[in-house]
Amino acid sequence: MILPGASDTASSVSRQVQSEWVDLLGELEAVKNTVTATQGRLVVALEEATKADEARQSIRAERRGRGVPSQVGSAMQASPHAGAVFLGTARVWVTGMPHTFDALRTGVLSAWRATLMVRETSHLSAEDRARIDEEICGPAGRAALVRMGTKRLVARVKELAAQLDVHACVKRNAKAVSERCVSVRPAPDLMVYLTALVPMRQGVQAYAQLKAHADATKAAGDERGAGQIMADTLIERVTGRDPGHADDVPVTINLLVSDQTLLAGGDQPAVVLEGAAAGAGTVPGPLVRNLVAHGLDADAAWLRAIYVDPRGRLLATTSTSRFHPQGLAQLLRARGQGICGTSWCDAPIRHLDHVVPHAEGGATSLVNGQGLCVRCNHAKQAPGWSQKVAEVDGRHAVETTMPTGHTSVSVAPTPPVPVTPTAGVYASTGSQSSGLVRGPDLVSEPVPVREPDPVRDEVPDGAGQPAPAWTPAVGVSGPPPGRIPRSRYSIGCHTGRDRGAIAYRPPRNTGPGRRPPRHTRPADLSWAHPPGAHTR
């Protein structure tokens, strides 16, 4: 078999070789399906063996095997939730749908289509599920299965299910209606997906109302796109805001940021932990400064900033209490940036856990603490699991040992780079490959320095050039001489000098009914802090 190389061109590949490539693609796809089937049989066997071992240890039946999904996820480089889903699906393949499993093993059925077979028969009895399994994936239906598209396969399964047990299908629909909900999850570029799972007739009606309103508004001369109008109208109606004031929603911004980025025009990115537990992720420094300035202009935002020390570590004190105090809990969530500390797990932090259990003498401290999701916290309590605190490149890490002897190390994300006091002024430590401060940049011992005057002194900016301690937004005058900068006057909406300035402009009052935001209280946010303080 001639495989494509880096020097191959369209003119150098014959038609016969192209035909061989197509054949190879099909063979590799069949191998992928066979590998998935093999993995499925392995995880089911692992679960059965683990439950048998724990039964001999007199573990309660409902607690047996709860650590297996985490082991599966770690081995497959996936989250524990994904490991649990694959384990549950494989269990049905092996024990309840032998024809589907055989079609997957021989490469006739893809892993996704085999998963749909399980999902669309989950509400049926074992006998009815076995009948559908034989009807579609058995020897008599194998030829039709190869030519059947995915949508047609799902429709065929639903058709057979309705014929075998119509009452089960009606009960499944009623259960789906009872699970209606609204959820939010992060999206790129400081956006979120606000999702509503509702009955079809309600969802179609809500969409039609928003679409009709958008069409009428655009016909009246609104320059926004139809999608923008629909999104703004949804927020206005849900929050009770007047038309044209979708942006005036009060929000607390939990910001993990270095002082250089927020105040002195540094280029280091920040991490925003918004209302969703999973956070919004890393965002560019200029965008963070504009976000904070906009919130202050609209009088609709409060800022909670968390700073780090010159080593890039969050600051906290050890507690003697059994549970993590509120301040320490906030730091644990900020250190993990809102995401579960287990490797490959993307779930939001729900539990604040002791790495070394409290019952075994573990301290309630930042070092011995970690943020985990519910599944990962319960999994580590299974027999044979242990954890210990480690350090990787100066960052907090946790080493987990599984019952089989395998180990995994989860490392805390790299925090924003702080300002290091050197030679009497504040200078940026700069970024390195790991985001940590090393070598000559690290101030290992306290150096007596004079705190810079926030009004008169100059400090280097992100490009190493002298800049005033406050950097006002473009087109906005600074505070009077001798007065400490406050509010957005002290928020520098600039990048480094080599990249030019990014102007901050308050939102324009466009569209019908828009008016300047109402200020119910003065926006007052001081950035000055006493000597030696690094947290807010």
Coordinates of C-alpha atoms in Angstrom, one line a residue:
M1 CA 0.0 0.0 0.0
I2 CA 1.4 3.4 -1.1
L3 CA 0.7 6.0 1.5
P4 CA 0.6 9.7 0.7
G5 CA 3.8 11.6 1.4
A6 CA 4.8 15.2 2.0
S7 CA 6.2 15.5 -1.5
D8 CA 3.2 14.0 -3.4
T9 CA 1.5 16.2 -5.9
A10 CA -1.8 15.8 -7.8
S11 CA 0.1 14.9 -10.9
S12 CA 2.3 12.2 -9.2
V13 CA -0.5 10.1 -7.9
S14 CA -2.0 7.5 -10.2
R15 CA -5.7 6.6 -10.3
Q16 CA -4.8 3.1 -9.0
V17 CA -3.1 4.6 -5.9
Q18 CA -6.1 6.8 -5.3
S19 CA -8.4 3.7 -5.5
E20 CA -6.2 2.0 -2.9
W21 CA -6.4 5.0 -0.6
V22 CA -10.2 4.8 -0.7
D23 CA -10.1 1.1 0.1
L24 CA -7.7 1.8 3.0
L25 CA -10.0 4.5 4.4
G26 CA -12.8 1.9 4.5
E27 CA -10.6 -0.7 6.2
L28 CA -9.4 1.8 8.8
E29 CA -12.9 2.8 9.6
A30 CA -13.8 -0.9 10.2
V31 CA -10.7 -1.2 12.4
K32 CA -11.9 1.8 14.4
N33 CA -15.2 0.2 15.0
T34 CA -13.6 -3.1 16.0
V35 CA -11.3 -1.3 18.5
T36 CA -14.4 0.5 20.0
A37 CA -16.0 -2.9 20.5
T38 CA -12.9 -4.3 22.1
Q39 CA -12.7 -1.3 24.5
G40 CA -16.4 -1.8 25.3
R41 CA -15.8 -5.4 26.3
L42 CA -12.8 -4.4 28.4
V43 CA -14.6 -1.8 30.4
V44 CA -17.5 -4.1 31.2
A45 CA -15.0 -6.8 32.3
L46 CA -13.2 -4.2 34.5
E47 CA -16.4 -3.1 36.1
E48 CA -17.5 -6.7 36.8
A49 CA -14.1 -7.5 38.4
T50 CA -14.1 -4.4 40.5
K51 CA -17.5 -5.0 41.8
A52 CA -16.6 -8.6 42.7
D53 CA -13.5 -7.4 44.6
E54 CA -15.5 -4.8 46.5
A55 CA -18.3 -7.4 47.3
R56 CA -15.6 -9.5 49.0
Q57 CA -14.7 -6.4 51.1
S58 CA -18.4 -6.1 52.1
I59 CA -18.9 -2.8 50.3
R60 CA -22.6 -1.9 50.0
A61 CA -24.0 -2.8 46.6
E62 CA -24.9 0.8 45.6
R63 CA -21.3 1.9 46.2
R64 CA -19.6 -0.8 44.3
G65 CA -17.8 0.2 41.1
R66 CA -18.3 3.9 41.4
G67 CA -14.6 4.5 40.8
V68 CA -14.6 2.6 37.5
P69 CA -15.9 5.5 35.3
S70 CA -12.9 7.7 36.4
Q71 CA -10.5 4.9 35.6
V72 CA -12.1 4.5 32.2
G73 CA -12.0 8.2 31.5
S74 CA -8.4 8.5 32.5
A75 CA -7.3 5.6 30.3
M76 CA -9.2 7.0 27.3
Q77 CA -8.1 10.6 27.9
A78 CA -11.7 11.7 28.5
S79 CA -13.7 13.1 31.3
P80 CA -15.1 10.8 34.0
H81 CA -18.6 11.6 32.7
A82 CA -17.6 10.5 29.2
G83 CA -16.1 7.3 30.8
A84 CA -19.4 6.7 32.6
V85 CA -21.5 7.2 29.4
F86 CA -19.2 4.8 27.5
L87 CA -19.3 2.2 30.3
G88 CA -23.1 2.3 30.4
T89 CA -23.4 2.0 26.6
A90 CA -20.9 -0.8 26.5
R91 CA -22.8 -2.7 29.2
V92 CA -26.0 -2.7 27.1
W93 CA -24.0 -3.8 24.0
V94 CA -22.5 -6.7 25.8
T95 CA -25.3 -7.9 28.0
G96 CA -28.5 -6.8 26.1
M97 CA -27.8 -6.2 22.4
P98 CA -25.5 -9.0 21.1
H99 CA -26.3 -8.4 17.5
T100 CA -25.5 -4.7 17.7
F101 CA -22.3 -5.6 19.5
D102 CA -21.4 -8.1 16.8
A103 CA -22.1 -5.6 14.0
L104 CA -19.8 -3.1 15.8
R105 CA -17.1 -5.7 16.3
T106 CA -17.1 -6.7 12.6
G107 CA -17.0 -3.0 11.5
V108 CA -20.5 -3.0 9.9
L109 CA -21.9 -0.5 12.4
S110 CA -20.1 2.6 13.6
A111 CA -19.7 3.5 17.2
W112 CA -22.2 6.4 17.0
R113 CA -24.9 4.4 15.2
A114 CA -24.4 1.6 17.8
T115 CA -24.9 4.2 20.6
L116 CA -28.1 5.4 18.9
M117 CA -29.4 1.9 19.0
V118 CA -28.9 1.9 22.8
R119 CA -30.4 5.4 23.3
E120 CA -33.5 4.9 21.2
T121 CA -34.4 1.6 23.0
S122 CA -33.6 2.8 26.6
H123 CA -37.3 3.0 27.5
L124 CA -38.2 -0.5 26.4
S125 CA -38.1 -3.8 28.3
A126 CA -35.2 -6.2 27.9
E127 CA -37.3 -8.5 25.7
D128 CA -38.5 -5.7 23.4
R129 CA -35.0 -4.3 23.1
A130 CA -33.7 -7.7 22.1
R131 CA -36.3 -8.0 19.4
I132 CA -35.3 -4.7 17.9
D133 CA -31.7 -5.7 18.1
E134 CA -32.3 -8.9 16.2
E135 CA -34.7 -7.2 13.7
I136 CA -32.2 -4.5 12.6
C137 CA -28.7 -5.9 13.3
G138 CA -29.4 -9.6 13.1
P139 CA -28.3 -11.8 10.1
A140 CA -31.6 -11.1 8.3
G141 CA -31.3 -7.3 8.5
R142 CA -27.5 -7.0 8.1
A143 CA -27.7 -6.2 4.4
A144 CA -30.3 -3.5 4.8
L145 CA -28.3 -2.0 7.8
V146 CA -25.3 -1.4 5.6
R147 CA -27.3 0.8 3.2
M148 CA -29.4 2.6 5.9
G149 CA -28.6 6.2 6.8
T150 CA -28.4 7.3 10.4
K151 CA -31.7 9.3 10.4
R152 CA -33.5 6.4 8.7
L153 CA -32.0 4.0 11.3
V154 CA -33.4 6.1 14.2
A155 CA -36.8 6.3 12.5
R156 CA -36.9 2.6 12.0
V157 CA -36.0 1.9 15.7
K158 CA -38.7 4.4 16.8
E159 CA -41.2 2.7 14.5
L160 CA -40.5 -0.8 15.9
A161 CA -40.6 0.6 19.5
A162 CA -44.1 2.1 18.9
Q163 CA -45.3 -1.2 17.5
L164 CA -44.0 -3.3 20.4
D165 CA -44.8 -1.0 23.4
V166 CA -46.7 2.2 22.6
H167 CA -47.3 2.9 26.3
A168 CA -43.6 3.0 27.0
C169 CA -43.2 5.6 24.2
V170 CA -45.9 7.8 25.7
K171 CA -44.3 7.5 29.2
R172 CA -40.9 8.5 27.7
N173 CA -42.4 11.6 26.2
A174 CA -44.1 12.5 29.5
K175 CA -40.7 12.0 31.3
A176 CA -39.0 14.3 28.7
V177 CA -41.5 17.1 29.4
S178 CA -40.8 16.8 33.1
E179 CA -37.1 17.3 32.4
R180 CA -37.5 20.8 30.9
C181 CA -34.9 23.1 32.1
V182 CA -32.7 26.1 31.3
S183 CA -28.9 25.9 31.3
V184 CA -25.9 28.1 30.6
R185 CA -22.4 27.1 29.4
P186 CA -19.4 29.1 28.2
A187 CA -18.9 30.0 24.6
P188 CA -15.8 31.5 22.9
D189 CA -15.1 35.2 23.0
L190 CA -16.7 36.0 26.4
M191 CA -20.1 34.7 25.3
V192 CA -22.4 32.0 26.8
Y193 CA -25.0 29.6 25.4
L194 CA -28.3 30.2 27.2
T195 CA -30.2 27.0 26.4
A196 CA -33.8 26.2 27.1
L197 CA -35.1 22.6 26.9
V198 CA -38.8 23.0 26.5
P199 CA -41.7 21.1 24.8
M200 CA -41.6 21.6 21.0
R201 CA -44.9 23.6 20.8
Q202 CA -43.6 26.0 23.4
G203 CA -40.2 26.4 21.8
V204 CA -41.6 27.0 18.4
Q205 CA -44.1 29.6 19.7
A206 CA -41.4 31.5 21.6
Y207 CA -39.1 31.5 18.6
A208 CA -41.9 32.7 16.3
Q209 CA -42.7 35.6 18.6
L210 CA -39.1 36.7 18.8
K211 CA -38.7 36.4 15.0
A212 CA -41.9 38.4 14.4
H213 CA -40.7 41.2 16.7
A214 CA -37.3 41.3 15.0
D215 CA -38.9 41.6 11.6
A216 CA -41.1 44.4 12.8
T217 CA -38.2 46.2 14.5
K218 CA -36.0 46.0 11.4
A219 CA -38.9 47.3 9.2
A220 CA -39.0 50.3 11.5
G221 CA -35.3 51.1 10.6
D222 CA -33.3 49.3 13.3
E223 CA -29.8 48.7 12.0
R224 CA -29.1 45.6 14.1
G225 CA -29.3 42.2 12.6
A226 CA -32.4 40.0 13.1
G227 CA -30.4 37.6 15.4
Q228 CA -29.1 40.5 17.5
I229 CA -32.6 41.9 17.9
M230 CA -33.9 38.5 19.0
A231 CA -31.1 38.0 21.5
D232 CA -31.6 41.5 23.0
T233 CA -35.3 41.1 23.1
L234 CA -35.0 37.8 24.9
I235 CA -32.7 39.3 27.6
E236 CA -34.9 42.4 28.0
R237 CA -38.1 40.4 28.5
V238 CA -36.5 37.8 30.8
T239 CA -34.8 40.4 33.0
G240 CA -37.6 43.0 32.9
R241 CA -35.5 45.7 31.3
D242 CA -36.8 48.5 29.2
P243 CA -36.4 48.1 25.4
G244 CA -32.9 49.0 24.4
H245 CA -31.3 48.3 27.8
A246 CA -30.3 44.7 27.5
D247 CA -26.7 45.6 28.6
D248 CA -27.8 47.2 31.9
V249 CA -28.1 43.9 33.7
P250 CA -26.3 43.9 37.1
V251 CA -23.5 41.4 37.3
T252 CA -20.5 40.6 39.5
I253 CA -17.3 40.0 37.6
N254 CA -15.1 37.5 39.3
L255 CA -11.8 38.4 37.7
L256 CA -8.5 36.6 38.1
V257 CA -6.0 39.1 36.8
S258 CA -2.6 40.5 37.4
D259 CA -2.4 44.1 38.5
Q260 CA -0.1 44.9 35.5
T261 CA -2.9 43.9 33.1
L262 CA -5.7 45.7 34.9
L263 CA -4.0 49.0 35.8
A264 CA -0.8 49.5 33.8
G265 CA -1.7 48.4 30.3
G266 CA 0.0 45.0 30.4
D267 CA -0.6 42.4 27.8
Q268 CA -1.1 39.3 30.0
P269 CA -4.5 37.7 29.6
A270 CA -7.0 37.4 32.5
V271 CA -9.5 34.7 33.5
V272 CA -13.1 35.6 34.0
L273 CA -15.2 33.4 36.3
E274 CA -18.8 34.5 35.5
G275 CA -22.1 33.2 36.9
A276 CA -21.6 29.8 35.3
A277 CA -19.5 27.6 37.5
A278 CA -17.3 26.6 34.5
G279 CA -16.3 30.2 34.0
A280 CA -15.7 32.1 30.7
G281 CA -12.1 31.1 30.4
T282 CA -9.1 33.2 29.3
V283 CA -9.7 36.6 27.7
P284 CA -7.3 39.2 26.3
G285 CA -6.2 42.0 28.7
P286 CA -7.6 44.9 26.6
L287 CA -11.0 43.1 26.5
V288 CA -11.0 42.7 30.3
R289 CA -10.2 46.4 30.8
N290 CA -13.0 47.4 28.4
L291 CA -15.4 45.0 30.1
V292 CA -14.7 46.5 33.5
A293 CA -14.9 50.1 32.2
H294 CA -18.2 49.4 30.5
G295 CA -19.6 48.0 33.6
L296 CA -18.6 51.0 35.6
D297 CA -20.1 53.4 33.0
A298 CA -23.4 51.5 33.1
D299 CA -23.3 51.3 36.9
A300 CA -24.2 47.7 36.5
A301 CA -21.1 45.7 37.5
W302 CA -19.1 45.0 40.6
L303 CA -15.5 43.7 40.4
R304 CA -14.0 41.1 42.6
A305 CA -10.3 40.9 41.8
I306 CA -7.9 38.1 43.0
Y307 CA -4.2 38.8 42.7
V308 CA -1.2 36.4 42.9
D309 CA 2.2 36.7 44.5
P310 CA 5.5 37.0 42.6
R311 CA 5.7 33.2 42.3
G312 CA 2.3 33.1 40.6
R313 CA 0.5 31.5 43.6
L314 CA -2.8 32.6 45.1
L315 CA -2.6 33.9 48.6
A316 CA -4.6 32.5 51.6
T317 CA -4.2 31.5 55.2
T318 CA -4.6 28.0 56.7
S319 CA -7.8 27.4 58.5
T320 CA -8.4 25.1 61.5
S321 CA -12.1 24.5 60.6
R322 CA -13.4 21.2 59.2
F323 CA -14.9 22.9 56.1
H324 CA -13.3 25.5 53.8
P325 CA -14.2 29.1 54.9
Q326 CA -15.8 31.3 52.2
G327 CA -12.6 33.2 51.4
L328 CA -10.6 30.1 51.1
A329 CA -13.3 28.5 49.0
Q330 CA -13.2 31.4 46.6
L331 CA -9.5 31.0 46.2
L332 CA -9.8 27.3 45.5
R333 CA -12.3 27.9 42.8
A334 CA -10.2 30.7 41.3
R335 CA -7.0 28.6 41.3
G336 CA -8.8 25.9 39.3
Q337 CA -10.5 28.6 37.2
G338 CA -13.8 27.1 37.9
I339 CA -13.0 23.6 36.4
C340 CA -12.7 20.3 38.2
G341 CA -9.1 19.5 39.1
T342 CA -9.2 16.0 37.8
S343 CA -7.3 15.4 34.5
W344 CA -9.5 15.4 31.4
C345 CA -12.6 16.5 33.4
D346 CA -14.3 19.6 32.1
A347 CA -17.1 19.6 34.7
P348 CA -17.6 22.7 36.9
I349 CA -16.4 22.7 40.5
R350 CA -19.1 21.6 42.9
H351 CA -17.3 20.2 45.9
L352 CA -14.3 21.7 47.8
D353 CA -12.2 18.7 48.9
H354 CA -9.3 17.8 51.1
V355 CA -6.5 16.1 49.1
V356 CA -5.4 14.3 52.2
P357 CA -8.7 13.6 54.0
H358 CA -9.4 15.6 57.1
A359 CA -10.0 12.3 59.0
E360 CA -6.4 11.3 58.2
G361 CA -5.0 14.6 59.5
G362 CA -5.2 16.7 56.3
A363 CA -5.3 20.4 56.9
T364 CA -8.0 22.7 55.7
S365 CA -5.7 24.9 53.7
L366 CA -5.1 26.1 50.2
V367 CA -2.3 23.6 49.7
N368 CA -4.3 20.6 50.8
G369 CA -7.5 21.8 49.1
Q370 CA -8.8 21.2 45.6
G371 CA -12.0 21.9 43.6
L372 CA -13.7 18.8 42.2
C373 CA -17.0 17.9 40.5
V374 CA -19.4 15.6 42.4
R375 CA -18.5 12.5 40.4
C376 CA -14.7 12.9 40.9
N377 CA -15.1 13.6 44.6
H378 CA -17.1 10.5 45.1
A379 CA -14.8 8.4 43.0
K380 CA -11.7 9.1 45.1
Q381 CA -13.5 7.7 48.1
A382 CA -13.7 4.3 46.6
P383 CA -11.5 1.5 48.0
G384 CA -7.9 1.6 46.7
W385 CA -7.9 5.3 45.7
S386 CA -5.4 7.7 47.3
Q387 CA -4.1 11.2 46.7
K388 CA -1.2 13.4 47.7
V389 CA -0.1 17.0 47.1
A390 CA 2.7 17.6 44.6
E391 CA 4.2 20.5 42.8
V392 CA 4.9 20.8 39.1
D393 CA 6.9 23.8 37.8
G394 CA 6.0 25.7 40.9
R395 CA 2.3 25.1 40.5
H396 CA 0.0 23.2 42.8
A397 CA -0.6 19.6 41.7
V398 CA -2.3 16.5 43.0
E399 CA -1.1 12.9 42.3
T400 CA -3.8 10.3 42.2
T401 CA -3.2 6.6 42.6
M402 CA -5.9 4.2 41.4
P403 CA -6.7 0.7 42.6
T404 CA -4.8 -0.8 39.7
G405 CA -1.7 1.1 40.6
H406 CA -1.9 3.6 37.7
T407 CA -1.2 7.2 38.6
S408 CA -2.3 10.5 37.2
V409 CA -1.1 14.0 38.0
S410 CA -3.4 17.0 37.7
V411 CA -1.8 20.4 37.7
A412 CA -3.4 23.8 38.5
P413 CA -3.8 26.2 35.5
T414 CA -1.1 28.9 35.1
P415 CA -2.3 32.1 36.8
P416 CA -1.8 35.6 35.3
V417 CA 1.7 36.9 35.8
P418 CA 1.8 39.6 38.5
V419 CA 4.0 42.7 38.9
T420 CA 7.3 42.1 40.8
P421 CA 8.7 44.9 42.9
T422 CA 12.2 45.6 41.8
A423 CA 14.4 48.7 42.4
G424 CA 11.7 50.7 44.1
V425 CA 9.2 50.4 41.3
Y426 CA 6.8 47.8 39.9
A427 CA 7.9 46.0 36.8
S428 CA 6.3 43.2 34.8
T429 CA 7.8 39.8 35.4
G430 CA 7.2 38.9 31.8
S431 CA 5.8 35.6 30.4
Q432 CA 7.7 32.3 30.0
S433 CA 6.8 29.0 28.5
S434 CA 5.0 27.8 31.6
G435 CA 3.7 31.2 32.7
L436 CA 5.7 31.1 35.9
V437 CA 8.5 33.3 37.3
R438 CA 11.9 31.7 37.3
G439 CA 15.6 32.6 37.5
P440 CA 16.6 36.2 37.9
D441 CA 13.0 37.5 37.7
L442 CA 12.0 35.8 40.9
V443 CA 12.2 37.9 44.1
S444 CA 12.8 35.2 46.7
E445 CA 13.3 37.5 49.6
P446 CA 11.4 40.6 50.7
V447 CA 13.1 43.7 49.3
P448 CA 12.4 47.0 51.1
V449 CA 10.8 49.2 48.5
R450 CA 8.9 52.5 48.5
E451 CA 5.3 52.1 47.3
P452 CA 4.8 54.2 44.2
D453 CA 2.5 57.2 44.4
P454 CA -0.5 56.3 42.2
V455 CA -0.6 59.9 40.9
R456 CA 2.9 61.2 40.6
D457 CA 5.2 58.2 40.0
E458 CA 5.8 56.4 36.8
V459 CA 6.0 52.7 36.3
P460 CA 7.1 50.7 33.2
D461 CA 4.2 49.5 31.0
G462 CA 3.9 46.1 29.3
A463 CA 6.6 47.1 26.7
G464 CA 9.0 48.3 29.4
Q465 CA 8.5 52.0 28.7
P466 CA 7.8 54.6 31.4
A467 CA 4.1 55.2 31.8
P468 CA 2.0 57.0 34.4
A469 CA 0.6 54.9 37.3
W470 CA -2.9 55.6 35.9
T471 CA -3.7 55.3 32.1
P472 CA -7.0 57.0 31.3
A473 CA -9.2 55.8 28.5
V474 CA -8.7 57.5 25.2
G475 CA -10.6 60.8 25.0
V476 CA -11.1 60.9 28.8
S477 CA -9.3 63.3 31.0
G478 CA -7.5 62.1 34.1
P479 CA -8.2 63.0 37.7
P480 CA -7.1 66.4 39.2
P481 CA -3.5 66.6 40.4
G482 CA -3.0 65.1 43.8
R483 CA -6.1 62.9 43.7
I484 CA -6.0 59.1 43.6
P485 CA -7.4 57.8 40.3
R486 CA -10.8 56.1 40.7
S487 CA -13.4 54.4 38.6
R488 CA -12.6 54.0 34.9
Y489 CA -10.1 56.8 34.9
S490 CA -7.6 54.3 36.4
I491 CA -8.4 51.5 33.9
G492 CA -5.9 51.6 31.0
C493 CA -7.6 50.6 27.8
H494 CA -4.2 50.2 26.0
T495 CA -1.9 47.4 24.9
G496 CA 1.8 47.8 24.8
R497 CA 3.2 50.8 23.1
D498 CA 4.5 48.7 20.2
R499 CA 0.9 47.8 19.3
G500 CA -0.8 51.1 19.7
A501 CA -3.8 52.1 21.8
I502 CA -7.2 50.5 21.9
A503 CA -9.8 53.2 22.4
Y504 CA -12.5 52.6 25.0
R505 CA -15.8 53.9 23.9
P506 CA -19.0 53.7 26.0
P507 CA -21.9 51.9 24.3
R508 CA -23.8 54.0 21.9
N509 CA -27.5 54.7 22.5
T510 CA -28.9 53.3 19.3
G511 CA -32.3 51.9 18.5
P512 CA -35.7 53.1 19.5
G513 CA -36.2 53.9 23.1
R514 CA -32.6 53.8 24.1
R515 CA -31.4 56.3 26.7
P516 CA -28.3 56.8 28.8
P517 CA -28.1 54.3 31.7
R518 CA -29.3 55.6 35.1
H519 CA -26.8 55.8 37.8
T520 CA -28.3 54.9 41.2
R521 CA -25.0 55.1 43.0
P522 CA -21.6 56.6 42.2
A523 CA -19.2 54.2 40.6
D524 CA -16.3 54.1 43.0
L525 CA -13.5 51.5 42.7
S526 CA -10.1 52.3 44.1
W527 CA -7.1 50.4 42.9
A528 CA -4.7 51.7 45.6
H529 CA -3.7 49.1 48.2
P530 CA -1.5 49.2 51.3
P531 CA 2.1 48.1 51.1
G532 CA 2.6 44.4 50.9
A533 CA -1.1 43.6 50.0
H534 CA -1.6 41.5 47.0
T535 CA -5.3 40.4 47.3
R536 CA -8.7 42.0 46.9

